[in-house]
Amino acid sequence: MSDNSEKLFDMFPPVSTEEWKAKVVADLKGADFDRKLVWKTNEGFNVQPMYRAEDIASFKTTDTLPGEYPYVRGISKHNDWLTRQEIIAPSAGESNAVALEVLNKGVTSLGFKVNDAADVAALLEGIDLEKVEINLSCCPRHAVEIAEALVACVKAKGAEKHFHGSVDYNPCRPAMRHGKALDLESVANTAVTLLETVKDVPGLKVLSVDSDMLSNSGAYIYQELGYALAWGADWLTLLTEKGIAVDEVAHRIKFNMGVSSNFFMELAKFRAARMLWAQIVKQYNPAHEDNCKMHVHASTSRFNQTIYDSHVNLLRSQTETMSAALAGVESITTTPFDVPYKTPDAFSERIARNQQYLLKEESHLDKVIDPAGGSYYVETLTVALATEAWKLFLECEQEGGFMKLVAEGKVQDAVNASCEKRHADVARRKEILLGTNQYPNINETAASKIETGHACGCGCKDKEEAAGGKALCGKRAASDFEELRLATEAAAKRPKVFMLTIGNLAMRLARAQFSTNFFGCAGYEIIDNLGFDTVEDGVKAAFEKEADVIVLCSSDDEYATLAPEAFKLINGRAEFVVAGNPACTEELKAAGINDFVHVRCNVLETLRDFNNRLLNK
């Protein structure tokens, strides 16, 4: 190219943010900019519809490289995360057989649930402990003996220098899951014993921060991050006060974090987490800056998984896996799609593995480090999330630390409040679960595929050991709708909903579609129609089909005359519903018409009411 070649960008003058916004406001034609385009998140900050270089000009997060303090861009100079599979089998021998099989299928990290130290050797038989990461999850009361057994296995194979893995010592689990008491002095003493037990195996982490428990219980992203930081800081404080060097403590902490389907927000969460954690550890004056690194394992969410239309879980977990991979975590568990209703089978586990292989082998995400670095949007989200999480972290510190708040039930209260809010948002379709509260497969049944009798697997069977103890709710977002729909399946007669479509073509089609989705969420049989010339014809056809619910679908202008006519003809022989929220609603209510379905309805409560009427006849 000639040196005298025209520079094309010189032909376009720079456009200021004010000019862009003026153009947007003009296109909105009088609509409020903030109400229409600004996303008011649950994380405590608003997201703008556009970001520019000037928005991140003052950020220090853009000044570092991957592997450099404060590690916002990653703790290493590569992104080859480990693919982890949780091994579920009835016995240690069977678990070992499954593990050996999946290691031949590309898995590089294994997770086992174990509560008997005698099983550890059998679990690891034939596994190369220098090449495969081993993670043992157990009840906290068994952690020391299991760590001893694992260390013995590692030493027996001479793998001390190259072994990597973890023993999940999480003393908060019984308190958060079952409302049990939490003794901080006992926690600290056990942790000291654990650190002494594993001192000869530098790659073995034994101090867990299982914030995935919070994520899977409905916590918002900033809550998971803020509480995770406070949890980790508790380990630093408890053990340095016992005389253990901060380098040794920080090096032994492993963060097990969840990933929800909020793609960019989750990506930003991990970047913010590394940055904040590095600064927290730095305040303890470690001898080596490397010990400020945050070691993170990510697990895709269970909170948003569904029983109905369960293959949509694959779309959710793929998005979540991608967030974690692009964010630069060290290992990922992709939760199989059938976890909500059964023990994962060979098919669902294979698909879960393949979801990660797809991102590695076909999308090559493991070949790129922090591709979001410098993105105006992601950098802004990173700083905004860090700000909100830091506020929560400071609140925890001021009130005595994370574990103290868990012992008092305050963490559980806060997360359960978020869970309740999210369930309310699902009930009103402010939060969408495809196939559950929106666009359901109305002919699907699920009762026959649900396995019963699942235990938590941790050996803690007494759920109310501590008087007044508080536990995390743990209900999946879809559970209320699933309960509703399973009740419909169990009923002697499946209710029929008839769409009485009449009048304005566009409006009747739109409202029939809306009503089909609305009542389909309860698993009712839907009878749609092309349209009727008269209300009388429509009512007659509905009774011929033995409809339990007749939904009038027309335009607002026509409801004033059509709805009273239909209501009179039906005469209480079926439930009558008007699709919409017309201006004449009060007049229709005065005439005795009480049921309306529209976008402002609480879908769940409305359908519960219909279930009570229809299933109890």
Coordinates of C-alpha atoms in Angstrom, one line a residue:
M1 CA 0.0 0.0 0.0
S2 CA 1.3 3.4 -0.9
D3 CA 2.4 5.8 1.9
N4 CA 0.2 8.4 0.3
S5 CA -2.9 6.1 0.5
E6 CA -6.0 7.8 1.8
K7 CA -6.7 7.3 5.5
L8 CA -10.4 6.3 5.4
F9 CA -11.1 7.1 9.0
D10 CA -10.1 10.7 8.4
M11 CA -13.2 11.0 6.3
F12 CA -15.4 10.5 9.4
P13 CA -15.3 13.1 12.1
P14 CA -15.4 11.8 15.7
V15 CA -18.9 11.6 17.3
S16 CA -19.3 12.6 20.9
T17 CA -21.3 10.7 23.5
E18 CA -23.7 13.6 23.6
E19 CA -24.3 13.4 19.9
W20 CA -25.0 9.7 20.1
K21 CA -27.4 10.2 22.9
A22 CA -29.2 13.0 21.2
K23 CA -29.7 10.7 18.2
V24 CA -31.1 8.0 20.4
V25 CA -33.4 10.3 22.2
A26 CA -34.7 11.6 18.9
D27 CA -35.4 8.0 17.7
L28 CA -37.2 7.3 21.0
K29 CA -39.8 9.9 19.9
G30 CA -40.4 11.3 23.4
A31 CA -40.0 8.0 25.4
D32 CA -37.9 8.2 28.5
F33 CA -34.3 7.2 27.8
D34 CA -33.7 5.7 31.2
R35 CA -36.9 3.7 31.4
K36 CA -36.6 2.4 27.8
L37 CA -32.9 1.6 27.5
V38 CA -31.1 1.6 30.9
W39 CA -31.0 -1.9 32.5
K40 CA -31.7 -1.7 36.2
T41 CA -29.8 -4.8 37.5
N42 CA -30.3 -6.7 40.7
E43 CA -26.6 -6.2 41.4
G44 CA -27.0 -2.7 42.7
F45 CA -26.0 -0.7 39.6
N46 CA -27.5 0.3 36.3
V47 CA -26.2 -0.8 32.8
Q48 CA -26.2 1.8 30.0
P49 CA -27.2 0.9 26.4
M50 CA -23.8 1.9 25.1
Y51 CA -20.2 2.4 26.4
R52 CA -17.3 4.2 24.9
A53 CA -13.5 4.5 25.5
E54 CA -14.0 7.5 27.8
D55 CA -16.0 5.3 30.2
I56 CA -13.0 3.2 31.0
A57 CA -10.3 5.8 30.6
S58 CA -9.7 6.1 34.4
F59 CA -9.8 2.3 35.1
K60 CA -6.6 0.7 36.4
T61 CA -7.9 -2.7 35.4
T62 CA -6.7 -2.2 31.8
D63 CA -3.1 -1.5 32.8
T64 CA -2.0 -5.1 33.5
L65 CA -1.3 -8.3 31.6
P66 CA -2.5 -11.8 32.3
G67 CA -0.4 -13.3 35.1
E68 CA 0.3 -9.9 36.7
Y69 CA -0.9 -8.6 40.0
P70 CA -3.8 -7.9 40.7
Y71 CA -4.7 -10.8 38.3
V72 CA -7.8 -9.2 37.0
R73 CA -6.8 -10.7 33.6
G74 CA -6.0 -14.2 35.0
I75 CA -3.4 -15.8 37.2
S76 CA -1.3 -17.3 34.5
K77 CA -0.3 -16.8 30.9
H78 CA -2.4 -19.6 29.5
N79 CA -6.1 -20.5 29.6
D80 CA -6.0 -24.3 29.4
W81 CA -8.6 -25.0 32.1
L82 CA -9.2 -28.5 33.5
T83 CA -12.3 -30.4 32.6
R84 CA -13.7 -31.8 35.8
Q85 CA -16.3 -34.5 36.2
E86 CA -18.1 -35.4 39.5
I87 CA -18.0 -39.2 39.9
I88 CA -21.3 -40.6 41.2
A89 CA -21.4 -44.3 41.9
P90 CA -22.7 -46.6 44.8
S91 CA -19.3 -47.8 46.0
A92 CA -15.6 -46.8 46.0
G93 CA -14.8 -49.6 43.5
E94 CA -17.5 -48.6 41.1
S95 CA -16.5 -44.9 41.4
N96 CA -12.9 -45.9 40.5
A97 CA -14.1 -47.8 37.5
V98 CA -16.1 -44.8 36.2
A99 CA -13.1 -42.5 36.9
L100 CA -10.7 -44.7 34.9
E101 CA -13.2 -44.8 32.0
V102 CA -13.8 -41.0 31.8
L103 CA -10.0 -40.3 32.1
N104 CA -9.7 -42.0 28.7
K105 CA -12.4 -39.6 27.4
G106 CA -10.5 -36.3 28.0
V107 CA -11.4 -35.6 31.6
T108 CA -8.4 -34.0 33.5
S109 CA -10.0 -33.4 36.9
L110 CA -12.1 -35.7 39.1
G111 CA -14.5 -35.0 41.9
F112 CA -15.4 -37.6 44.5
K113 CA -17.8 -37.5 47.4
V114 CA -16.3 -39.6 50.2
N115 CA -17.0 -39.9 54.0
D116 CA -14.9 -42.9 54.8
A117 CA -11.2 -42.5 54.7
A118 CA -10.8 -46.2 54.1
D119 CA -12.4 -45.6 50.6
V120 CA -9.7 -43.1 49.4
A121 CA -7.1 -45.7 48.3
A122 CA -9.8 -47.7 46.4
L123 CA -11.1 -44.5 44.7
L124 CA -7.6 -43.6 43.4
E125 CA -6.4 -47.1 42.4
G126 CA -4.7 -46.9 38.9
I127 CA -5.0 -43.1 38.6
D128 CA -1.9 -41.1 37.8
L129 CA -1.8 -38.6 40.6
E130 CA 0.9 -36.5 38.9
K131 CA -1.4 -35.8 35.9
V132 CA -5.0 -35.8 37.2
E133 CA -6.4 -33.3 39.6
I134 CA -8.2 -35.0 42.5
N135 CA -10.9 -33.3 44.5
L136 CA -12.5 -35.0 47.5
S137 CA -15.7 -33.6 49.0
C138 CA -16.7 -34.7 52.5
C139 CA -18.5 -33.7 55.7
P140 CA -16.3 -31.4 57.7
R141 CA -16.0 -33.8 60.5
H142 CA -14.3 -36.3 58.3
A143 CA -11.9 -33.8 56.6
V144 CA -8.8 -34.5 58.6
E145 CA -8.9 -38.3 58.3
I146 CA -9.7 -38.1 54.6
A147 CA -6.8 -35.6 54.1
E148 CA -4.5 -38.0 55.9
A149 CA -5.6 -40.9 53.6
L150 CA -5.1 -38.8 50.5
V151 CA -1.7 -37.6 51.6
A152 CA -0.7 -41.3 52.2
C153 CA -1.8 -42.2 48.7
V154 CA 0.1 -39.3 47.2
K155 CA 3.3 -40.2 49.1
A156 CA 2.9 -43.9 48.3
K157 CA 3.1 -43.0 44.6
G158 CA 5.9 -40.4 45.1
A159 CA 3.7 -37.7 43.6
E160 CA 4.1 -35.0 46.3
K161 CA 5.8 -32.4 44.1
H162 CA 3.4 -32.7 41.1
F163 CA 0.0 -33.5 42.8
H164 CA -2.8 -31.0 42.5
G165 CA -6.2 -31.3 44.1
S166 CA -8.3 -30.5 47.1
V167 CA -10.1 -31.8 50.2
D168 CA -13.3 -29.7 50.6
Y169 CA -13.2 -28.7 54.2
N170 CA -16.3 -26.5 54.4
P171 CA -17.4 -26.1 58.1
C172 CA -20.1 -23.7 57.0
R173 CA -21.9 -26.4 55.0
P174 CA -23.9 -28.0 57.9
A175 CA -24.9 -24.6 59.1
M176 CA -26.0 -23.3 55.7
R177 CA -27.6 -26.5 54.5
H178 CA -29.2 -27.8 57.6
G179 CA -29.2 -25.0 60.2
K180 CA -26.6 -26.6 62.5
A181 CA -24.4 -24.8 65.0
L182 CA -21.0 -23.4 63.9
D183 CA -18.2 -23.3 66.5
L184 CA -15.4 -20.9 65.1
E185 CA -12.8 -22.1 67.6
S186 CA -13.3 -25.7 66.6
V187 CA -13.2 -24.6 62.9
A188 CA -9.9 -22.9 63.4
N189 CA -8.4 -25.8 65.3
T190 CA -9.4 -28.3 62.6
A191 CA -8.0 -26.1 59.9
V192 CA -4.7 -25.9 61.8
T193 CA -4.6 -29.7 61.9
L194 CA -5.4 -29.9 58.2
L195 CA -2.6 -27.6 57.2
E196 CA -0.2 -29.7 59.3
T197 CA -1.5 -32.9 57.7
V198 CA -0.9 -31.7 54.1
K199 CA 2.3 -29.7 54.6
D200 CA 4.4 -32.1 52.5
V201 CA 2.0 -31.9 49.5
P202 CA 2.1 -28.2 48.3
G203 CA -0.5 -28.6 45.6
L204 CA -3.2 -29.9 48.0
K205 CA -5.8 -27.2 49.0
V206 CA -7.9 -27.9 52.0
L207 CA -9.6 -24.6 53.0
S208 CA -12.8 -24.3 50.9
V209 CA -14.8 -21.3 50.0
D210 CA -17.9 -22.9 48.5
S211 CA -19.8 -19.9 47.3
D212 CA -21.5 -22.1 44.7
M213 CA -23.8 -23.1 47.6
L214 CA -25.0 -19.4 47.6
S215 CA -25.3 -19.2 43.9
N216 CA -27.4 -22.4 43.8
S217 CA -29.6 -21.0 46.5
G218 CA -30.6 -18.0 44.5
A219 CA -28.0 -15.4 45.6
Y220 CA -27.4 -12.5 43.3
I221 CA -24.0 -12.3 41.6
Y222 CA -22.7 -9.5 43.8
Q223 CA -23.8 -11.4 46.9
E224 CA -21.9 -14.5 45.9
L225 CA -18.8 -12.5 45.2
G226 CA -19.0 -10.4 48.3
Y227 CA -19.6 -13.3 50.6
A228 CA -16.9 -15.4 48.9
L229 CA -14.4 -12.7 49.6
A230 CA -15.5 -12.4 53.2
W231 CA -15.4 -16.2 53.6
G232 CA -11.8 -16.3 52.2
A233 CA -10.8 -13.4 54.5
D234 CA -12.1 -15.4 57.5
W235 CA -9.6 -18.2 56.7
L236 CA -6.8 -15.7 56.5
T237 CA -7.8 -14.1 59.8
L238 CA -8.6 -17.2 61.8
L239 CA -5.4 -19.0 60.9
T240 CA -2.9 -16.1 61.0
E241 CA -4.2 -15.5 64.5
K242 CA -3.2 -19.1 65.2
G243 CA 0.4 -18.2 64.2
I244 CA 0.3 -19.7 60.6
A245 CA 2.0 -17.7 57.9
V246 CA -0.4 -15.9 55.5
D247 CA 1.5 -17.5 52.5
E248 CA 0.7 -21.0 53.7
V249 CA -3.0 -20.1 54.4
A250 CA -3.6 -18.3 51.2
H251 CA -1.9 -21.0 49.2
R252 CA -4.3 -23.6 50.6
I253 CA -7.6 -21.8 49.9
K254 CA -9.7 -23.0 47.0
F255 CA -12.8 -21.0 45.7
N256 CA -15.6 -23.2 44.4
M257 CA -17.9 -20.7 42.7
G258 CA -21.1 -21.0 40.7
V259 CA -22.0 -19.6 37.3
S260 CA -25.4 -18.4 36.3
S261 CA -26.7 -17.7 32.8
N262 CA -26.0 -14.0 33.0
F263 CA -23.2 -14.3 30.5
F264 CA -21.3 -11.0 30.7
M265 CA -22.0 -10.4 34.3
E266 CA -20.6 -13.8 35.3
L267 CA -17.6 -13.3 33.1
A268 CA -17.0 -9.9 34.9
K269 CA -17.5 -11.6 38.3
F270 CA -14.5 -13.8 38.0
R271 CA -12.3 -10.9 36.8
A272 CA -13.5 -8.8 39.7
A273 CA -13.0 -11.7 42.1
R274 CA -9.4 -12.2 41.3
M275 CA -8.7 -8.4 41.5
L276 CA -10.3 -8.0 44.9
W277 CA -8.9 -11.2 46.4
A278 CA -5.4 -10.2 45.4
Q279 CA -5.8 -6.9 47.2
I280 CA -7.2 -8.6 50.3
V281 CA -4.3 -11.0 50.6
K282 CA -1.8 -8.2 49.9
Q283 CA -3.0 -6.5 53.2
Y284 CA -1.6 -9.5 55.1
N285 CA 1.8 -8.8 53.7
P286 CA 2.6 -12.2 52.1
A287 CA 6.3 -13.0 51.4
H288 CA 5.5 -14.0 47.9
E289 CA 3.1 -12.0 45.6
D290 CA 2.1 -15.3 43.9
N291 CA 0.1 -16.2 47.0
C292 CA -2.2 -13.4 46.2
K293 CA -3.6 -15.5 43.3
M294 CA -7.2 -16.7 43.6
H295 CA -7.6 -20.4 42.7
V296 CA -11.1 -20.9 41.3
H297 CA -13.1 -23.9 40.2
A298 CA -16.5 -23.0 38.5
S299 CA -19.6 -25.1 38.5
T300 CA -22.6 -24.3 36.2
S301 CA -25.8 -23.5 38.0
R302 CA -28.4 -25.8 39.4
F303 CA -30.7 -23.0 40.5
N304 CA -32.0 -22.3 37.0
Q305 CA -32.2 -25.9 35.8
T306 CA -35.6 -27.3 35.0
I307 CA -37.4 -30.7 35.0
Y308 CA -39.7 -29.8 32.1
D309 CA -38.1 -29.2 28.8
S310 CA -34.9 -30.3 30.5
H311 CA -32.8 -30.2 27.3
V312 CA -32.9 -26.4 27.6
N313 CA -30.6 -26.9 30.5
L314 CA -28.0 -27.7 27.9
L315 CA -28.3 -24.2 26.5
R316 CA -28.1 -22.7 30.0
S317 CA -25.0 -24.7 31.0
Q318 CA -23.3 -24.0 27.7
T319 CA -23.6 -20.3 28.2
E320 CA -22.4 -20.6 31.8
T321 CA -19.4 -22.8 30.8
M322 CA -18.4 -20.3 28.2
S323 CA -18.6 -17.4 30.7
A324 CA -16.2 -19.3 33.1
A325 CA -13.9 -20.4 30.3
L326 CA -13.5 -16.9 28.9
A327 CA -13.0 -15.5 32.4
G328 CA -10.0 -17.7 32.9
V329 CA -10.9 -20.1 35.8
E330 CA -8.7 -23.1 36.5
S331 CA -11.3 -25.8 36.2
I332 CA -14.9 -26.2 35.3
T333 CA -17.7 -28.7 36.1
T334 CA -20.5 -28.6 33.6
T335 CA -23.6 -29.8 35.5
P336 CA -25.4 -32.6 33.5
F337 CA -28.9 -31.5 32.2
D338 CA -30.8 -34.2 34.1
V339 CA -29.5 -33.5 37.6
P340 CA -32.9 -31.9 38.8
Y341 CA -34.7 -35.1 38.5
K342 CA -32.3 -38.1 38.6
T343 CA -28.8 -39.3 39.1
P344 CA -26.9 -38.3 35.9
D345 CA -26.6 -41.2 33.5
A346 CA -23.8 -42.0 31.0
F347 CA -25.5 -40.0 28.2
S348 CA -25.9 -36.8 30.2
E349 CA -22.4 -37.0 31.6
R350 CA -21.0 -37.5 28.1
I351 CA -22.9 -34.5 26.8
A352 CA -21.6 -32.4 29.8
R353 CA -18.0 -33.3 29.0
N354 CA -18.6 -32.6 25.3
Q355 CA -19.9 -29.1 26.1
Q356 CA -16.4 -28.2 27.4
Y357 CA -14.6 -30.1 24.6
L358 CA -16.7 -28.1 22.1
L359 CA -15.4 -24.8 23.6
K360 CA -11.8 -26.2 23.5
E361 CA -11.5 -28.2 20.3
E362 CA -13.9 -26.3 18.1
S363 CA -14.1 -22.8 19.5
H364 CA -10.4 -22.8 20.8
L365 CA -11.3 -20.7 23.8
D366 CA -8.4 -22.3 25.7
K367 CA -6.0 -20.6 23.2
V368 CA -7.0 -17.1 24.1
I369 CA -6.3 -15.4 27.5
D370 CA -8.9 -12.8 28.7
P371 CA -10.4 -11.9 25.3
A372 CA -12.8 -9.5 27.1
G373 CA -9.9 -7.4 28.4
G374 CA -10.3 -3.8 27.2
S375 CA -14.0 -4.3 26.3
Y376 CA -15.7 -1.1 27.3
Y377 CA -18.8 -3.1 28.5
V378 CA -17.0 -5.9 30.3
E379 CA -14.4 -3.6 32.0
T380 CA -17.3 -1.4 33.2
L381 CA -19.2 -4.5 34.6
T382 CA -16.0 -5.7 36.3
V383 CA -15.5 -2.4 38.2
A384 CA -19.2 -2.0 39.0
L385 CA -19.5 -5.6 40.3
A386 CA -16.3 -5.1 42.3
T387 CA -17.7 -2.0 43.8
E388 CA -20.9 -3.6 45.0
A389 CA -19.2 -6.8 46.2
W390 CA -16.7 -4.8 48.1
K391 CA -19.5 -2.9 50.0
L392 CA -20.9 -6.3 51.0
F393 CA -17.4 -7.6 52.0
L394 CA -16.9 -4.5 54.2
E395 CA -20.3 -5.0 55.9
C396 CA -19.3 -8.6 56.7
E397 CA -16.0 -7.5 58.2
Q398 CA -17.7 -4.8 60.3
E399 CA -20.1 -7.4 61.7
G400 CA -17.5 -9.9 62.7
G401 CA -16.8 -11.8 59.5
F402 CA -18.6 -14.3 57.2
M403 CA -18.6 -17.3 59.5
K404 CA -20.0 -15.3 62.4
L405 CA -22.8 -14.2 60.2
V406 CA -23.4 -17.7 59.1
A407 CA -23.6 -18.8 62.7
E408 CA -26.1 -16.1 63.4
G409 CA -28.1 -17.0 60.3
K410 CA -27.7 -13.6 58.7
V411 CA -26.1 -14.8 55.5
Q412 CA -28.9 -17.4 55.1
D413 CA -31.5 -14.7 55.7
A414 CA -30.0 -12.4 53.0
V415 CA -29.6 -15.1 50.4
N416 CA -33.1 -16.5 51.1
A417 CA -34.5 -13.0 50.7
S418 CA -32.8 -12.9 47.2
C419 CA -34.1 -16.4 46.4
E420 CA -37.7 -15.3 47.4
K421 CA -37.3 -12.2 45.2
R422 CA -36.1 -14.3 42.3
H423 CA -39.0 -16.8 42.7
A424 CA -41.4 -13.8 42.7
D425 CA -39.7 -12.6 39.5
V426 CA -40.1 -16.0 37.9
A427 CA -43.8 -16.0 39.0
R428 CA -44.3 -12.7 37.1
R429 CA -42.1 -13.6 34.2
K430 CA -39.6 -10.9 35.0
E431 CA -37.1 -13.7 35.0
I432 CA -37.6 -16.1 32.2
L433 CA -37.1 -19.9 32.3
L434 CA -37.7 -21.1 28.8
G435 CA -40.0 -24.1 28.8
T436 CA -41.2 -23.5 32.3
N437 CA -42.8 -20.1 32.8
Q438 CA -42.6 -19.1 29.1
Y439 CA -43.2 -21.2 25.9
P440 CA -43.8 -24.5 27.6
N441 CA -44.1 -27.8 25.8
I442 CA -47.8 -28.2 26.7
N443 CA -47.9 -31.9 25.9
E444 CA -44.8 -33.0 27.9
T445 CA -45.2 -35.0 31.1
A446 CA -42.4 -35.4 33.6
A447 CA -43.6 -37.3 36.7
S448 CA -42.5 -40.7 35.4
K449 CA -38.8 -39.6 34.9
I450 CA -38.3 -38.2 38.4
E451 CA -36.3 -40.4 40.7
T452 CA -37.0 -40.2 44.4
G453 CA -35.0 -40.8 47.5
H454 CA -32.0 -38.7 46.8
A455 CA -29.9 -37.8 49.9
C456 CA -27.5 -34.9 50.1
G457 CA -24.6 -37.4 50.3
C458 CA -22.8 -35.7 53.1
G459 CA -23.9 -37.8 56.0
C460 CA -25.7 -35.0 57.8
K461 CA -29.2 -36.3 58.2
D462 CA -30.4 -34.3 61.2
K463 CA -31.7 -31.2 59.6
E464 CA -32.6 -29.4 62.8
E465 CA -29.8 -30.1 65.2
A466 CA -29.4 -26.5 66.3
A467 CA -32.3 -24.8 68.0
G468 CA -33.4 -21.9 65.9
G469 CA -30.9 -22.7 63.2
K470 CA -31.4 -21.3 59.8
A471 CA -30.7 -23.0 56.5
L472 CA -30.5 -21.8 52.9
C473 CA -33.7 -22.4 51.0
G474 CA -32.1 -24.1 48.0
K475 CA -35.3 -24.3 45.9
R476 CA -34.6 -24.1 42.2
A477 CA -36.2 -21.2 40.4
A478 CA -38.5 -23.5 38.5
S479 CA -39.7 -25.5 41.5
D480 CA -43.0 -23.6 42.0
F481 CA -44.1 -24.0 38.4
E482 CA -43.0 -27.7 38.4
E483 CA -45.1 -28.4 41.6
L484 CA -48.1 -26.8 39.9
R485 CA -47.6 -28.8 36.7
L486 CA -47.0 -32.1 38.5
A487 CA -50.3 -31.6 40.3
T488 CA -52.0 -31.3 37.0
E489 CA -50.4 -34.5 35.8
A490 CA -51.6 -36.3 38.9
A491 CA -55.1 -35.1 38.6
A492 CA -57.9 -37.4 37.5
K493 CA -58.8 -35.2 34.6
R494 CA -56.5 -32.8 32.7
P495 CA -58.2 -29.4 32.4
K496 CA -59.1 -28.1 28.9
V497 CA -58.6 -24.5 28.0
F498 CA -60.6 -23.3 24.9
M499 CA -59.5 -20.2 23.0
L500 CA -62.7 -18.4 21.9
T501 CA -61.1 -16.2 19.2
I502 CA -63.3 -13.6 17.6
G503 CA -63.1 -10.1 16.1
N504 CA -59.9 -8.3 15.2
L505 CA -57.6 -10.8 13.5
A506 CA -54.3 -9.5 14.8
M507 CA -55.4 -9.1 18.3
R508 CA -57.2 -12.4 18.7
L509 CA -54.2 -14.3 17.3
A510 CA -51.8 -12.5 19.6
R511 CA -54.0 -13.0 22.7
A512 CA -54.6 -16.6 21.9
Q513 CA -50.8 -17.1 21.6
F514 CA -50.3 -15.4 25.0
S515 CA -53.0 -17.3 26.7
T516 CA -51.7 -20.6 25.3
N517 CA -48.3 -19.9 26.9
F518 CA -50.0 -18.7 30.1
F519 CA -52.2 -21.7 30.7
G520 CA -49.6 -24.1 29.2
C521 CA -47.4 -23.4 32.2
A522 CA -49.8 -25.4 34.3
G523 CA -49.8 -28.3 31.8
Y524 CA -53.4 -27.8 30.7
E525 CA -54.7 -29.1 27.4
I526 CA -55.0 -26.1 25.0
I527 CA -57.7 -26.0 22.3
D528 CA -56.9 -23.2 19.8
N529 CA -59.2 -22.0 17.0
L530 CA -59.1 -20.1 13.8
G531 CA -61.9 -17.8 14.9
F532 CA -65.7 -17.6 15.2
D533 CA -68.2 -15.3 13.6
T534 CA -70.3 -15.0 16.7
V535 CA -69.8 -15.5 20.4
E536 CA -72.7 -18.0 20.4
D537 CA -70.8 -20.2 17.9
G538 CA -67.7 -20.0 20.0
V539 CA -69.4 -21.0 23.3
K540 CA -71.2 -23.8 21.6
A541 CA -67.9 -25.2 20.2
A542 CA -66.3 -24.9 23.6
F543 CA -69.0 -27.0 25.3
E544 CA -68.8 -29.6 22.5
K545 CA -65.1 -29.9 23.4
E546 CA -66.0 -30.1 27.1
A547 CA -63.8 -27.1 27.9
D548 CA -63.1 -26.3 31.6
V549 CA -61.9 -22.8 30.8
I550 CA -63.0 -20.5 28.0
V551 CA -60.7 -17.7 27.2
L552 CA -62.1 -14.8 25.1
C553 CA -59.5 -13.5 22.7
S554 CA -60.3 -10.3 20.9
S555 CA -59.4 -6.6 21.0
D556 CA -59.9 -4.2 23.9
D557 CA -62.5 -2.2 21.9
E558 CA -64.6 -5.3 21.3
Y559 CA -64.5 -6.7 24.8
A560 CA -67.1 -4.2 26.1
T561 CA -69.8 -6.0 24.2
L562 CA -68.3 -9.5 23.5
A563 CA -67.3 -10.3 27.1
P564 CA -70.7 -9.8 28.8
E565 CA -72.4 -11.7 26.0
A566 CA -70.0 -14.7 26.4
F567 CA -70.2 -14.6 30.2
K568 CA -74.0 -14.8 30.0
L569 CA -74.0 -17.7 27.6
I570 CA -71.5 -19.7 29.6
N571 CA -73.6 -19.1 32.7
G572 CA -71.1 -20.6 35.1
R573 CA -70.7 -23.9 33.3
A574 CA -67.0 -23.2 32.7
E575 CA -64.5 -20.8 34.0
F576 CA -64.5 -17.6 31.9
V577 CA -61.4 -15.6 31.2
V578 CA -60.7 -12.4 29.3
A579 CA -57.3 -12.2 27.6
G580 CA -56.0 -8.7 28.2
N581 CA -56.4 -5.7 30.5
P582 CA -58.9 -3.6 28.6
A583 CA -60.0 -0.1 29.6
C584 CA -63.5 -1.5 30.4
T585 CA -62.1 -3.9 33.0
E586 CA -64.0 -2.3 35.9
E587 CA -67.3 -2.4 34.0
L588 CA -66.7 -6.1 33.2
K589 CA -65.9 -6.8 36.9
A590 CA -69.1 -5.1 37.8
A591 CA -70.9 -7.5 35.5
G592 CA -69.4 -10.5 37.4
I593 CA -66.3 -11.2 35.2
N594 CA -63.3 -11.6 37.5
D595 CA -60.6 -13.4 35.6
F596 CA -58.2 -11.6 33.3
V597 CA -54.8 -12.7 32.0
H598 CA -52.2 -10.2 30.8
V599 CA -48.6 -9.3 31.1
R600 CA -48.9 -7.8 34.6
C601 CA -50.4 -10.9 36.1
N602 CA -48.6 -13.0 38.6
V603 CA -48.7 -16.1 36.4
L604 CA -47.9 -18.6 39.2
E605 CA -50.6 -17.3 41.6
T606 CA -53.2 -17.1 38.9
L607 CA -52.5 -20.7 37.8
R608 CA -52.5 -21.9 41.4
D609 CA -56.0 -20.4 41.8
F610 CA -57.1 -22.2 38.7
N611 CA -55.6 -25.4 39.9
N612 CA -57.6 -25.1 43.1
R613 CA -60.8 -24.6 41.2
L614 CA -60.3 -27.2 38.5
L615 CA -58.4 -30.0 40.1
N616 CA -60.6 -30.1 43.3
K617 CA -63.9 -30.5 41.5

